[in-house]
Coordinates of C-alpha atoms and ligand atoms in Angstrom, one line a residue:
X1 CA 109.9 123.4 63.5
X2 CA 111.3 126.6 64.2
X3 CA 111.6 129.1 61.0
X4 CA 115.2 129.5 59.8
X5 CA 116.5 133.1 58.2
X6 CA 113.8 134.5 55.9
X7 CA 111.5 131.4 54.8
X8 CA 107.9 132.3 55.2
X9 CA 105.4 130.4 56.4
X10 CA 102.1 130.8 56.4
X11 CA 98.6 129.1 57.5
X12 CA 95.3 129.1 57.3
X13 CA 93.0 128.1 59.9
X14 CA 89.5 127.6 59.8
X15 CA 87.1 126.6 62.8
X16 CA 84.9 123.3 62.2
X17 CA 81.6 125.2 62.4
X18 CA 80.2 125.6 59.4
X19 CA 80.7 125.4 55.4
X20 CA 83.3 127.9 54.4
X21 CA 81.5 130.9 53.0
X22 CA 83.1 134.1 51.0
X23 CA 84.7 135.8 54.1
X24 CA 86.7 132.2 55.2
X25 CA 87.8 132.2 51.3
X26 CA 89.3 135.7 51.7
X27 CA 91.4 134.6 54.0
X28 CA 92.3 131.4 52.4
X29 CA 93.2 133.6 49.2
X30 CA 95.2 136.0 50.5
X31 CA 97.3 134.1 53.0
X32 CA 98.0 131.3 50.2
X33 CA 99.0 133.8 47.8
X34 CA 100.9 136.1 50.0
X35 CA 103.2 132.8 50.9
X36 CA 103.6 131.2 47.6
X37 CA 104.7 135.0 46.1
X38 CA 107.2 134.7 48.6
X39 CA 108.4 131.2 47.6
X40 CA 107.1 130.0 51.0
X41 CA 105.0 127.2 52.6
X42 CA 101.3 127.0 53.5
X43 CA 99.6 124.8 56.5
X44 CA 96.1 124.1 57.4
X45 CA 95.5 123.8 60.7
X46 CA 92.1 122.8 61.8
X47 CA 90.3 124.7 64.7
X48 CA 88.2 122.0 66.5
X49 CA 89.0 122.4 70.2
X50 CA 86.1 124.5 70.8
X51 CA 83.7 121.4 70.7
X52 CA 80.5 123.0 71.4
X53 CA 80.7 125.2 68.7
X54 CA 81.8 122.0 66.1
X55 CA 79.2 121.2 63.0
X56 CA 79.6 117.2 62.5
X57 CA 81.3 116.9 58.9
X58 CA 82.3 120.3 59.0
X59 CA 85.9 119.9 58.9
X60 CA 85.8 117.1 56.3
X61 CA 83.5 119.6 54.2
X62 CA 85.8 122.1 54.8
X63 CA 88.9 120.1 53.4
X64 CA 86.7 119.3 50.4
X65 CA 86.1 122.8 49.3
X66 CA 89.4 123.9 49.6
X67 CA 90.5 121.0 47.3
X68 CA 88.0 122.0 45.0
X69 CA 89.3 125.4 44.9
X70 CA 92.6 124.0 44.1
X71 CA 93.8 125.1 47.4
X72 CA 97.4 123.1 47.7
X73 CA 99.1 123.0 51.5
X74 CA 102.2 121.8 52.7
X75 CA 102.3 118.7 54.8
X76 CA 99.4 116.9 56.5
X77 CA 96.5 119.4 58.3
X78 CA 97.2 119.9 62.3
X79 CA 94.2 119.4 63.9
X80 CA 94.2 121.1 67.0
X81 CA 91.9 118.2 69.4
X82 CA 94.9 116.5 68.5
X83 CA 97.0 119.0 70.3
X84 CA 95.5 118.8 73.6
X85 CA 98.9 117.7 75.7
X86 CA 100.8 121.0 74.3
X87 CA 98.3 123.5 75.3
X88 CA 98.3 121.5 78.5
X89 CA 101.9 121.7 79.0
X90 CA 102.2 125.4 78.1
X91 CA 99.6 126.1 80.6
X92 CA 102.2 124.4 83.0
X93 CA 105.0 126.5 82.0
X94 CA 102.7 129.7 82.7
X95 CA 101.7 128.5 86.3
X96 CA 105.1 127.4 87.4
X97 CA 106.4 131.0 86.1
X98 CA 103.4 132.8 88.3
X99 CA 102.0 134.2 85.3
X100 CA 98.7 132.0 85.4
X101 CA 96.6 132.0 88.2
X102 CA 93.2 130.4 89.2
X103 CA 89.7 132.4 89.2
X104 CA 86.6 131.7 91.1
X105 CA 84.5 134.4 89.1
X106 CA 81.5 134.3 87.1
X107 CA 80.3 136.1 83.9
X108 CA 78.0 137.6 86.1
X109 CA 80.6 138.7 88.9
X110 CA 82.6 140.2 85.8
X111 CA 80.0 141.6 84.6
X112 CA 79.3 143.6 87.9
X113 CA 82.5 144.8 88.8
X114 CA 84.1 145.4 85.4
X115 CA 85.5 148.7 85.2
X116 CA 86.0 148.7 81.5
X117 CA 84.5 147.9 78.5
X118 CA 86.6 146.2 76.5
X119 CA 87.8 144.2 72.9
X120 CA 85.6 141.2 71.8
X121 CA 82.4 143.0 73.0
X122 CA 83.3 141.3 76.3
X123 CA 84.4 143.1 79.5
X124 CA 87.9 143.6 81.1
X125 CA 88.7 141.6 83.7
X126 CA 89.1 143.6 86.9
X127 CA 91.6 141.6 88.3
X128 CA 89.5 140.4 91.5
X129 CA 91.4 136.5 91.8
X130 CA 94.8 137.9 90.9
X131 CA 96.2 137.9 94.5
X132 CA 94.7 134.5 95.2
X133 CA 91.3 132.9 95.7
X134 CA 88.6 134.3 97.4
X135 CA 87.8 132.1 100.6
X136 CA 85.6 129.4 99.9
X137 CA 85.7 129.9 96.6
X138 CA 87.2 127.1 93.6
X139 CA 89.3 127.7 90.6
X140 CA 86.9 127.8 87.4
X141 CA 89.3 129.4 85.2
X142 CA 92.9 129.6 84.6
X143 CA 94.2 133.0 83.7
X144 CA 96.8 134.9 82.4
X145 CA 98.5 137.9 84.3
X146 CA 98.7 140.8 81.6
X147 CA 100.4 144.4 82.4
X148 CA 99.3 148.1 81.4
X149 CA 102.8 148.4 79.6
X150 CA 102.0 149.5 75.6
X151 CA 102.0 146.3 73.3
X152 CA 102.3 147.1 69.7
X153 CA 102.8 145.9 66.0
X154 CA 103.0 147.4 62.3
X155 CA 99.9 145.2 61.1
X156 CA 101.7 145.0 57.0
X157 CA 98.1 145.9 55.9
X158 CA 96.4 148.3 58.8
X159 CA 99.2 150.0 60.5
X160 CA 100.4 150.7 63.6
X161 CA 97.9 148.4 66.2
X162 CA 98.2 149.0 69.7
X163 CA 96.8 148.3 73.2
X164 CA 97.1 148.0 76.7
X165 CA 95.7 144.9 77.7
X166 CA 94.8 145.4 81.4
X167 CA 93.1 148.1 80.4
X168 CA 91.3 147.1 77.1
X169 CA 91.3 143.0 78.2
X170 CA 92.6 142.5 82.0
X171 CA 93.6 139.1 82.7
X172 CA 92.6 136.7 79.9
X173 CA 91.1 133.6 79.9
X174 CA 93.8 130.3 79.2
X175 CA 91.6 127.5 80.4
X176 CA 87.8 128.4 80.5
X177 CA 85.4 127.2 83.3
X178 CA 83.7 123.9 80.8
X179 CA 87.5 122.9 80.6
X180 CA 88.5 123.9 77.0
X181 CA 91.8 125.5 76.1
X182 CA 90.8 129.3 75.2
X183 CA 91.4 130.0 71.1
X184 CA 94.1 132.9 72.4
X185 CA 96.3 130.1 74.1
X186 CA 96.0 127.4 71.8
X187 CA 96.1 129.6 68.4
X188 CA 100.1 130.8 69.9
X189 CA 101.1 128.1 70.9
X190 CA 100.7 126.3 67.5
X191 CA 101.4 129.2 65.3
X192 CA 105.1 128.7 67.1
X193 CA 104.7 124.4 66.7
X194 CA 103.9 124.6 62.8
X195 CA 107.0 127.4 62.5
X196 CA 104.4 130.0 61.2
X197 CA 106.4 133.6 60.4
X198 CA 103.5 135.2 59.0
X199 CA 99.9 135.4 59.6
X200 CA 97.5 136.6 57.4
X201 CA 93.8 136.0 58.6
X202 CA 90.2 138.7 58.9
X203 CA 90.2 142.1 60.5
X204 CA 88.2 140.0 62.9
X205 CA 91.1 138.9 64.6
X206 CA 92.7 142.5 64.9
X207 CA 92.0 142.7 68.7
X208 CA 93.2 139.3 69.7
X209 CA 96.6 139.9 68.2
X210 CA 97.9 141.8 71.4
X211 CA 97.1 139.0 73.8
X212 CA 99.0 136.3 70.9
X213 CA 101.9 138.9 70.8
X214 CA 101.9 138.6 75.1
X215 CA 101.3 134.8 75.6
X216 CA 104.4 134.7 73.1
X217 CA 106.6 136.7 75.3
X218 CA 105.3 135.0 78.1
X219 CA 106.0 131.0 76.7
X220 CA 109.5 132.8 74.6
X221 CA 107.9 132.1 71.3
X222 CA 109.4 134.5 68.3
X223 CA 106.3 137.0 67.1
X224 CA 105.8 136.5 63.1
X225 CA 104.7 139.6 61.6
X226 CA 101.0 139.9 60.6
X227 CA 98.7 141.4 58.1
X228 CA 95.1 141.1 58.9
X229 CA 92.9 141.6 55.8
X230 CA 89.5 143.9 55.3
X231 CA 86.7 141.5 56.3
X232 CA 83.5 141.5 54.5
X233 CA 80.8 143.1 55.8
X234 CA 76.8 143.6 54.9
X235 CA 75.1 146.5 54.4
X236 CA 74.7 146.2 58.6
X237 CA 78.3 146.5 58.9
X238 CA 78.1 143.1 60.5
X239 CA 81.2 140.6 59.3
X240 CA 79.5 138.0 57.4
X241 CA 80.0 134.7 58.9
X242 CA 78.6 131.4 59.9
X243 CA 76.7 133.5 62.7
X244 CA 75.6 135.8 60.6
X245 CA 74.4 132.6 58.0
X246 CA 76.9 134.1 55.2
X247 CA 76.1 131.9 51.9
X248 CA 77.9 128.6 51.7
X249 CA 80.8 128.4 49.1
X250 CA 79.5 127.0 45.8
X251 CA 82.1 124.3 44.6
X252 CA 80.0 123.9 41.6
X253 CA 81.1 128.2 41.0
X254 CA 84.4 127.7 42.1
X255 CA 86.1 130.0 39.6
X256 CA 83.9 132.8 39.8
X257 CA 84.1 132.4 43.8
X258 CA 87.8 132.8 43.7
X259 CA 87.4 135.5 40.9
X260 CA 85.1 137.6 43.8
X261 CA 88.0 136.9 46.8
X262 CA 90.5 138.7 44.4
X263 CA 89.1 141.2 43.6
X264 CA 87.5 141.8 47.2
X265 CA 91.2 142.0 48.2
X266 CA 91.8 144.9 45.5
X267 CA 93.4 142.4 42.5
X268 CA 92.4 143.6 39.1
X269 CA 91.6 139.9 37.7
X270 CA 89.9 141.0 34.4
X271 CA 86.4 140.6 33.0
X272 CA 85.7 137.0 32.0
X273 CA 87.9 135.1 34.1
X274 CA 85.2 134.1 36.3
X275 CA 84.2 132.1 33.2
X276 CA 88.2 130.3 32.9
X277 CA 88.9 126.9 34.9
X278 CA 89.7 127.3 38.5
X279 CA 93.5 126.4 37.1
X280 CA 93.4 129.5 34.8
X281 CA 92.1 131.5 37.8
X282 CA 95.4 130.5 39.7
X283 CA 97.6 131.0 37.4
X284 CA 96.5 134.4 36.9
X285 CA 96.2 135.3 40.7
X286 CA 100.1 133.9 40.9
X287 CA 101.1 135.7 37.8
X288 CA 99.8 138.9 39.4
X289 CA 99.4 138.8 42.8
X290 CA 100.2 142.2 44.1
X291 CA 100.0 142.6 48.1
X292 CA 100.0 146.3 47.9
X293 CA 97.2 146.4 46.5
X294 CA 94.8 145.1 49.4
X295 CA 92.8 148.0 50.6
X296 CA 93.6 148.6 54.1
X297 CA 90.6 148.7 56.0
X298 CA 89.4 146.4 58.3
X299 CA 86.1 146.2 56.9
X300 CA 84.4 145.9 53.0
X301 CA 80.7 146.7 52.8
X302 CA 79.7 144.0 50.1
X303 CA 76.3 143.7 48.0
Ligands
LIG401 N1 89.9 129.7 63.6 C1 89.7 131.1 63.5 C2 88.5 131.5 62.7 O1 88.0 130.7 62.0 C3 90.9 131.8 62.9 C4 92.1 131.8 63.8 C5 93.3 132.5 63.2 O2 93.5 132.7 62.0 O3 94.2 132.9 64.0 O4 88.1 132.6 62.8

């Protein structure tokens, strides 16, 4: 499923836990559009390895509300618990190559002898299991060896984005101590299975783009460019989100929803359209669509 010359590919892909709410439907918006504008394709992948964080129904409510919307994707959703074998075999790969390495610490041993703080509000890994195990000690976690070399991209929307992971991340998490692929390893791996050559998702996401762009050197996986949009923020600053109990979507308001993502994401759709068919909505966004004229931030205090 590689991607051939220019054709651009796109995805979108939620995490089972919750109801979509206004921030999820940015992202929808703006990756959708940004593909079809460019005559490309748009997947779904479903995000439901992380199984203690998974809402029962959610994925199938999910589904439901982007229908609604009048979402359209290409091909049938990938769901990633379906996926299990692949992130299990890449993991493989990374051991035999010496780049993945058992840990015995704790979130508490971390915690006391991190040297940094780091991205994700977590702390950087100081690196204590790196030359092997610590005697008596058992592999909880399977890592990933990172270096302090610069890794860098032109984000289309936010610029120039750069870091050095062992000194902003340290060794990153692959396989986590309950057993579950980590979101970094699993997300890269299937962005290169589903052919994905550009990804558009939240400002969220910024600071896990640098460990994506490394586990794709690392597994020789092509980088697709990326644009990460302005996320939506209360008057806290805090991203609204399932967390932060953002408002469901209302289907029933569908129109006047997608009227709000567009212009969130800087698109002049004019006065009354919230009032036009979801259809008329789309037809206008398509007609009009006009990347450049996202703000680039990585954050949008709304009301
Ligand atoms: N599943 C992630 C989320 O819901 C998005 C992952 C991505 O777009 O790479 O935040």
């Amino acid at each position: 499923m590689k991607v051939q010359g220019h054709f651009h590919r796109g995805r979108f892909a939620p995490s089972p836990t919750g109801p979509l709410h206004f921030g999820s439907l940015v992202a929808a918006v703006g990756s959708f559009l940004d593909a079809r504008a460019q005559g490309g394709e748009w997947l779904l992948r479903m995000e439901d390895i992380d199984t203690p964080r998974n809402v029962a129904g959610a994925a199938a409510d999910i589904l439901k509300t982007l229908e609604a919307f009048g979402f359209e994707w290409d091909g049938p959703v990938l769901f990633q618990s379906t996926r299990l074998d692949a992130y299990a075999a890449a993991l493989e790969r990374l051991k035999r190559a010496g780049l993945a390495y058992g840990c015995a610490c704790s979130r508490k041993e971390i915690a006391d002898s991190a040297r940094h703080a780091a991205v994700d509000g977590g702390l950087a890994y100081p690196g204590t299991c790196r030359a092997g195990l610590p005697p008596e000690r058992s592999v909880r976690a399977w890592r990933l060896r990172v270096t302090d070399e610069e890794i860098a991209f032109a984000d289309r929307l936010q610029g120039r984005v750069a870091q050095h992971l062992e000194h902003d991340v340290g060794d990153f998490v692959l396989l986590r101590a309950d057993g579950l692929f980590a979101y970094q390893l699993a997300a890269t791996v299937d962005d290169d299975f589903q052919g994905i050559s550009s990804v558009v998702r939240g400002a969220d996401l910024l600071a896990s783009t640098p460990r994506q762009i490394w586990l794709q050197h690392c597994l020789g996986f092509a980088t697709p460019e990326y644009a990460h949009l302005p996320v939506a923020a209360n008057a806290a600053g805090e991203k609204l989100s399932k967390q932060t109990r953002a408002a469901p979507l209302r289907t029933d308001w569908a129109a006047a929803e997608l009227v709000g993502a567009l212009r969130f994401l800087g698109q002049p759709a004019p006065g009354g359209l919230e009032n036009a068919s979801v259809g008329e909505v789309w037809a206008w966004a398509k007609a009009n669509w006009n990347f450049a004229a996202i703000p680039r931030r990585p954050a949008i205090v709304v009301p």
